[in-house]
Coordinates of C-alpha atoms and ligand atoms in Angstrom, one line a residue:
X1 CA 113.5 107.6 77.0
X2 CA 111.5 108.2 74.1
X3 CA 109.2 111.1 74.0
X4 CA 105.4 110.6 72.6
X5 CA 103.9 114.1 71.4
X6 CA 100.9 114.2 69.9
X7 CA 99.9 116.7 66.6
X8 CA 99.5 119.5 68.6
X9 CA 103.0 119.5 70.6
X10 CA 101.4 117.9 74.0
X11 CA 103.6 115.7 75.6
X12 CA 101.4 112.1 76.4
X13 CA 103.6 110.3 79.0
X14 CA 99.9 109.5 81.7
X15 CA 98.6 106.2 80.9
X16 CA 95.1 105.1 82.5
X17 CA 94.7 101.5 82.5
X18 CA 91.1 100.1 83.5
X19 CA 92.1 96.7 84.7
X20 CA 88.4 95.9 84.9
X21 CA 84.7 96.7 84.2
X22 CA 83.3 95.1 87.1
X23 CA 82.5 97.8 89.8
X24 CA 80.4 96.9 93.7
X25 CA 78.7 100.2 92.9
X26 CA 76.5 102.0 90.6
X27 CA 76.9 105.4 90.4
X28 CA 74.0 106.9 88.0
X29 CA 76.8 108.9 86.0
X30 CA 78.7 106.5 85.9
X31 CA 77.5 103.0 84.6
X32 CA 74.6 103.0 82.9
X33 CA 71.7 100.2 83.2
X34 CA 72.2 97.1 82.8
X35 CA 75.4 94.4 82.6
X36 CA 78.9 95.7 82.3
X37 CA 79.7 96.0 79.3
X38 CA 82.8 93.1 80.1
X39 CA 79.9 90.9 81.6
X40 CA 80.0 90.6 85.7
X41 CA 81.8 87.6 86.5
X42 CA 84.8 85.7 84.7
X43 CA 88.3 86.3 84.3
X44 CA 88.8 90.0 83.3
X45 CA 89.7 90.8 79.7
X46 CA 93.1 91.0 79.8
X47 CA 95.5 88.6 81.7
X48 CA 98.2 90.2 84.1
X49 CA 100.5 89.2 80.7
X50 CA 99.2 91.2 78.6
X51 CA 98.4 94.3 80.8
X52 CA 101.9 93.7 81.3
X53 CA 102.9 93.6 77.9
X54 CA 100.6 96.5 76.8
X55 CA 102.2 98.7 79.8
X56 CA 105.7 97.5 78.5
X57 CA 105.0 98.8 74.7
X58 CA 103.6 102.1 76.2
X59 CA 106.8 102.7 78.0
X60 CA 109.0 101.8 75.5
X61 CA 106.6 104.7 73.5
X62 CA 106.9 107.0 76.2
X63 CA 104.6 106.4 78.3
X64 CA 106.4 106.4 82.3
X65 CA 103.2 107.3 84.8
X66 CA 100.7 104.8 84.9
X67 CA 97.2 105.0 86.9
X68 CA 95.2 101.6 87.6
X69 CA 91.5 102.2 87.5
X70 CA 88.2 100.5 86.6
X71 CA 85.1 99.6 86.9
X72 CA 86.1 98.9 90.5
X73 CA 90.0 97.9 90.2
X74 CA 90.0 96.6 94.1
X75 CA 88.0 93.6 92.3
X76 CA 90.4 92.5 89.6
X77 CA 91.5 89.7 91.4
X78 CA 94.8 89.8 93.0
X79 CA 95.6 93.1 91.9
X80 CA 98.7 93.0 94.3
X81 CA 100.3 90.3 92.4
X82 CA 99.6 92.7 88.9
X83 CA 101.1 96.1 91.0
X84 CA 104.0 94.3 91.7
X85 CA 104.9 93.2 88.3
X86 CA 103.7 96.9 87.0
X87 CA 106.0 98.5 89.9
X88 CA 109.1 96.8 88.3
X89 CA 108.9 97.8 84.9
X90 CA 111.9 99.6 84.7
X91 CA 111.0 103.1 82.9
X92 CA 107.7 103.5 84.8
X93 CA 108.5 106.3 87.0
X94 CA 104.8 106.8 88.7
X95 CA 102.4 104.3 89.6
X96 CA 98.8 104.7 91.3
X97 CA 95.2 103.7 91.6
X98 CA 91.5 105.7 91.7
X99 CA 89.2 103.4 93.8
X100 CA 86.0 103.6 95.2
X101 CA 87.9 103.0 98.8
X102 CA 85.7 100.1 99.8
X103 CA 87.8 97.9 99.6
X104 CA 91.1 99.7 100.5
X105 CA 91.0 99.2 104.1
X106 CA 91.7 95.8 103.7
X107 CA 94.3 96.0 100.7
X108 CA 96.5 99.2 101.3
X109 CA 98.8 97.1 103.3
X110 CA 99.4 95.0 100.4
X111 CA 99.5 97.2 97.6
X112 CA 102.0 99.5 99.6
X113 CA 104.1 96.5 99.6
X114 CA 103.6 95.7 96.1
X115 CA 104.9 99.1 94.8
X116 CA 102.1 101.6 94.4
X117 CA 102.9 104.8 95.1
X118 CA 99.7 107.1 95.8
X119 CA 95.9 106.7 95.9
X120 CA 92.4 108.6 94.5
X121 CA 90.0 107.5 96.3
X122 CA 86.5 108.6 94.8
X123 CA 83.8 109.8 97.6
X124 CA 80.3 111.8 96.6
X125 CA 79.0 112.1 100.4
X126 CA 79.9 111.6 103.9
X127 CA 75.9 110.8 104.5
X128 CA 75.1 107.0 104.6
X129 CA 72.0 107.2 103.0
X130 CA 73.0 109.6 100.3
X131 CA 75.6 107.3 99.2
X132 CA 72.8 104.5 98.5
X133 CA 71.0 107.2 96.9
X134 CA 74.0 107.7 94.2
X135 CA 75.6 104.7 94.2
X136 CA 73.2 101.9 94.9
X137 CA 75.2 100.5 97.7
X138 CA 78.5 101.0 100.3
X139 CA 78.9 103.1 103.3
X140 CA 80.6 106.0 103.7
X141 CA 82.3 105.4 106.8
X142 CA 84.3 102.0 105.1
X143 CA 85.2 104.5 102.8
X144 CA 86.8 106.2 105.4
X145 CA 88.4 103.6 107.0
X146 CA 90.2 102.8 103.2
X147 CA 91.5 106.7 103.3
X148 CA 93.2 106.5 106.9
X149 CA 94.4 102.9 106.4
X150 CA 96.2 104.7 102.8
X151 CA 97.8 107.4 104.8
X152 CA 98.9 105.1 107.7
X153 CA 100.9 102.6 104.8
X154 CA 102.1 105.6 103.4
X155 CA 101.0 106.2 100.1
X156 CA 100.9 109.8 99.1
X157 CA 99.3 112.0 98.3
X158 CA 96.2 110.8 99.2
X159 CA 93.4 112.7 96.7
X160 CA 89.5 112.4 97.6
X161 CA 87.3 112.7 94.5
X162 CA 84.4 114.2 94.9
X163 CA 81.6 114.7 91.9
X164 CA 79.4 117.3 92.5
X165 CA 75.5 117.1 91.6
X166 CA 72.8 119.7 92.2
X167 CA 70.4 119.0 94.9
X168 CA 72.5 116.0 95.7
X169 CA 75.8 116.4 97.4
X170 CA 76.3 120.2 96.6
X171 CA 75.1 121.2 100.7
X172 CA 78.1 119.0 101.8
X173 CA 80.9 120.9 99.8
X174 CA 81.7 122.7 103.1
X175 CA 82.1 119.3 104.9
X176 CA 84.5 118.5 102.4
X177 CA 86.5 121.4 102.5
X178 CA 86.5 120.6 106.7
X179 CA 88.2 117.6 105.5
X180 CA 91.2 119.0 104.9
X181 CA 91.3 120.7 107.9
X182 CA 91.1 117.1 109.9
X183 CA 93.2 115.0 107.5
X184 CA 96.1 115.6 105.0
X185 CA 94.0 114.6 102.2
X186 CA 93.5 116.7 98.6
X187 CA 90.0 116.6 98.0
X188 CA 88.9 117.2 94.5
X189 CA 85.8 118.7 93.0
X190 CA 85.2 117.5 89.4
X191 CA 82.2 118.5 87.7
X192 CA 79.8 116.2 85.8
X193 CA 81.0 115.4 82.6
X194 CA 78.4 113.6 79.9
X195 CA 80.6 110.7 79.1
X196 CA 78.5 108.2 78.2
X197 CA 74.5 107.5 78.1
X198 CA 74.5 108.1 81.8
X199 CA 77.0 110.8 81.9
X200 CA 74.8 112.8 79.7
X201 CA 71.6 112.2 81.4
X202 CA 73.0 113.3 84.8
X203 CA 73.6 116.1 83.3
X204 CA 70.9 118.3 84.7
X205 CA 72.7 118.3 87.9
X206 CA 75.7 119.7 86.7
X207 CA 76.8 122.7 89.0
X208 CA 79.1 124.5 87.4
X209 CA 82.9 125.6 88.9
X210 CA 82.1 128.9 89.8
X211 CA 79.3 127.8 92.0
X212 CA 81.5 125.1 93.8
X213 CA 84.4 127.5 94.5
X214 CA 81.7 129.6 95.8
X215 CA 80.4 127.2 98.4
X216 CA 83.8 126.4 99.4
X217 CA 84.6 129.1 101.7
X218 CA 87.4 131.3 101.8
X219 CA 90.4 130.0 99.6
X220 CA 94.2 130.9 98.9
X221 CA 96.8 130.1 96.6
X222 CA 99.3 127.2 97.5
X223 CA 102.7 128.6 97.7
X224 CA 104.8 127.3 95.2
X225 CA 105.6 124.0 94.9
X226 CA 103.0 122.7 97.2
X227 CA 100.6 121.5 95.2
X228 CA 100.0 117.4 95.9
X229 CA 102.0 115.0 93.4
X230 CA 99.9 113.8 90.7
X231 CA 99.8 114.8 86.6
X232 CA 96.2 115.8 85.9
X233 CA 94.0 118.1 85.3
X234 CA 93.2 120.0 88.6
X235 CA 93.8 123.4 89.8
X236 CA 95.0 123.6 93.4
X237 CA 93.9 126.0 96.4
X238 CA 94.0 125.6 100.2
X239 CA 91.5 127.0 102.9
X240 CA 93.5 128.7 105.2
X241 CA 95.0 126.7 108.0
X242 CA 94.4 123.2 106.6
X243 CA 96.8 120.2 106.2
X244 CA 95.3 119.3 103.1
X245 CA 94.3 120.7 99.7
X246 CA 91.2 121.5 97.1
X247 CA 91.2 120.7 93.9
X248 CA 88.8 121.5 90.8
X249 CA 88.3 119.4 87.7
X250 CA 86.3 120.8 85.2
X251 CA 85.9 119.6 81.7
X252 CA 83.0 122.1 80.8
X253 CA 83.8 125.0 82.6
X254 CA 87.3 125.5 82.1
X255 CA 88.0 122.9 79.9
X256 CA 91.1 120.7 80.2
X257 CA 92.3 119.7 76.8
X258 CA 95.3 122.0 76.6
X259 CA 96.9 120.0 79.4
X260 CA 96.2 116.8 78.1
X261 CA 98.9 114.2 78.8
X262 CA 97.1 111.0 78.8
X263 CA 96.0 107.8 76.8
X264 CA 93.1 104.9 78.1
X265 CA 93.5 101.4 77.8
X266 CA 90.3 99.7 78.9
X267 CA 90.3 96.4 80.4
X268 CA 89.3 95.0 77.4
X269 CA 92.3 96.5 75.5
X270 CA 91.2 99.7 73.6
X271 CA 93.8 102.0 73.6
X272 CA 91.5 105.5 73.5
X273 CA 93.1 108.8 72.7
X274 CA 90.7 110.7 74.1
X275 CA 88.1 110.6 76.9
X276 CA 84.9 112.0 75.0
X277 CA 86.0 110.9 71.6
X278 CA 85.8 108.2 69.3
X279 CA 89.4 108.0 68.0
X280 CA 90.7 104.5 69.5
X281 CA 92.8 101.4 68.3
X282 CA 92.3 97.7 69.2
X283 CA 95.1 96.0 71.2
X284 CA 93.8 92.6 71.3
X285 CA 95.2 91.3 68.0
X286 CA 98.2 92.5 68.7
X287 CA 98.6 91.3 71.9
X288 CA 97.2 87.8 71.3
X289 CA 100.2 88.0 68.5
X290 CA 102.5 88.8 70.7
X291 CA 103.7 91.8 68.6
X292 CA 105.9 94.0 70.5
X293 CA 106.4 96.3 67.7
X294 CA 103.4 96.6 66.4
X295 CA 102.3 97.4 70.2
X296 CA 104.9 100.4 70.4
X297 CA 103.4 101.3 67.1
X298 CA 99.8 101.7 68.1
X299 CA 100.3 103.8 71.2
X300 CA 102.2 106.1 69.0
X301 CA 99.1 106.3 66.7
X302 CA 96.9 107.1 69.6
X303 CA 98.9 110.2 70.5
X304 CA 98.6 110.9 66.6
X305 CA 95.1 110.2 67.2
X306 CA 94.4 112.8 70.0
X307 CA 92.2 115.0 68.5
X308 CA 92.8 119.2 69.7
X309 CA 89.9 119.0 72.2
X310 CA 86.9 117.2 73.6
X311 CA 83.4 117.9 72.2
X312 CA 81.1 117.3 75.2
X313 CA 79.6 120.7 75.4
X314 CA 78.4 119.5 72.0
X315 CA 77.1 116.7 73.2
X316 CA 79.4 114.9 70.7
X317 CA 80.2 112.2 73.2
X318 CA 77.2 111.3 74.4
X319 CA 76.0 108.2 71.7
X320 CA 78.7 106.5 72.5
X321 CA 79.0 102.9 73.9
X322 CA 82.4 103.2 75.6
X323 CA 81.7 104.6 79.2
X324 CA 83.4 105.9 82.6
X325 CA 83.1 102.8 84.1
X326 CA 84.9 101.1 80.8
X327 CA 87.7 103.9 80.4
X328 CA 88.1 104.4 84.4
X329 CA 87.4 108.3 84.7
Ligands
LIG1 N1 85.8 102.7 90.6 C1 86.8 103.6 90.7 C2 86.4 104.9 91.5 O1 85.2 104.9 91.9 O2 87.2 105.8 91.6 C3 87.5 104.0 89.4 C4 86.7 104.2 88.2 S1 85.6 105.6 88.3 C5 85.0 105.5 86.6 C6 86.8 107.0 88.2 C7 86.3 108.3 88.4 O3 85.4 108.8 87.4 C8 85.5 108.5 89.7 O4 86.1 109.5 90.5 C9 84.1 108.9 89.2 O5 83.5 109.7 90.1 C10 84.5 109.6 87.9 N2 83.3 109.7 87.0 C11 82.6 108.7 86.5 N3 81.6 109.2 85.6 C12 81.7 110.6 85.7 C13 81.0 111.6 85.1 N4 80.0 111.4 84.2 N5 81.4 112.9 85.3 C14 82.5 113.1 86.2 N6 83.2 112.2 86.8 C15 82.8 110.9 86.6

């Protein structure tokens, strides 16, 4: 297996593929105003060919974990059918999906079956009308459902993302933590990043990582080795006595760069070598030409592309067009 390092010796083997921009929710970090960018409707950008295709080229690069996100991925029609094909691609080692969850209850049987491995499901409250309040719609308790219908098919870990917003969520990071004690779930802090037009202008209620370790309660170290499965960027910790874990992701405060494994194909086939940068190559061409080469070729330029570090805290991200809900988180 080929490796792909990028200029500054970090191996990229994570790919993120957004296998669409539609999304049933609106989170105001997230998406800004407006259509998606992909439009609402319609057959997504890419066919299950050349996701296919694209994913094929990235392993043959390197590339052997693979996460399926969005917009909303649960909508891409028949996504079973694409995790299936993606599950037998001989050289991907790792397959799983970040969803909203509102949809999972009724598909985790299926994508079980189809291959995936493991689950994010992405969660900002446990209060009903909180979660209309951040994302426009949904209910937190079919969000539920979706996590213990995932643990009952058996995919694992199971990782709850939660992003944390001042004066919005941050009173319920002790409820989350309790989470763990009820559930063998890994719930994950991440603090706002300004990706985006929206990102940037929720970015008053950024709280930073101190203050959510703070409100987490008493923590300890995982002993070694029992950290949840997974290749990103969180640090793990337990609260005494619980089945599950907690997580931080923090861009801002910590900064994640150095650990940087990953690429981002959006659903409209942008390969994107960074999350808060501009540095990106368009697939389309290519895979309209059916050039397998040339494929291989431009995910090793991307890792070439991948620039040291992001520059949010310089805001350097923020005129951009390409946003979360394009490049899946
Ligand atoms: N719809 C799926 C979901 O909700 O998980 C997948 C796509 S969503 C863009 C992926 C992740 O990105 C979610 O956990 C979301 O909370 C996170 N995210 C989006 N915008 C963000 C921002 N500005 N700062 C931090 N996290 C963000």
């Amino acid at each position: 297996m080929p490796a792909l390092i990028d200029p500054f010796g970090r191996r990229i083997d994570y790919l993120r593929l957004s296998v669409t921009d539609r999304c049933n929710l609106r989170c105001g970090y997230c998406r800004p105003a407006g259509p998606a960018p992909g439009g609402e409707s319609g057959p997504p950008a890419l066919s299950d060919d050349e996701v296919l295709a694209a994913v094929r080229a990235a392993v043959s690069a390197g590339i052997s974990k693979v996460r399926i996100t969005g917009g909303e991925p649960l909508l891409r029609p028949d996504l079973p059918r694409l995790v299936r094909r993606l599950a037998s691609l001989p050289g991907l080692a790792d397959l799983s999906l970040t969803t909203n969850g509102l949809l999972l209850a009724g598909m985790a049987r299926a994508l079980r079956a189809a291959g995936l491995g493991r689950v994010n499901v992405s969660l900002d409250t446990l209060v009903p009308e909180r979660l209309r309040e951040i994302a426009g719609a949904g209910h937190p308790g079919t969000v539920m459902t979706g996590i213990r219908a995932a643990l009952a098919e058996g995919l694992s870990p199971v990782k709850v993302n939660v992003v944390v917003m001042a004066g919005i969520n941050d009173s319920e990071v002790p409820d989350f933590v309790r989470l763990t004690r009820e559930m063998p779930v890994h719930v994950r802090f991440i603090e706002l990043m300004p990706v985006g037009e929206a990102g940037a202008s929720a970015m008053g209620r950024r709280v930073p990582l101190d203050d959510i370790r703070r409100r987490c309660g008493p923590l300890e170290p995982l002993a070694p080795g029992g950290e949840p499965s997974g290749f990103g960027p969180a640090e793990y910790v337990r609260s005494p006595g619980c089945l599950g874990t907690i997580g931080f992701i923090s861009a801002l405060s910590r900064g994640f760069c150095g650990r940087c494994n990953r690429l981002r194909l959006t659903s409209q086939g942008r390969l994107v070598s960074c999350l808060a940068g501009e540095e990106g190559l368009d697939l389309a061409p290519l895979l309209g030409a059916g050039d397998k080469g040339g494929l291989a070729e431009a995910f090793r330029r991307a890792a070439e592309m991948k620039p040291l570090r992001h520059r949010m805290a310089e805001g350097a991200c923020r005129p951009r067009e390409a946003v979360m809900c394009s490049m899946g988180g």
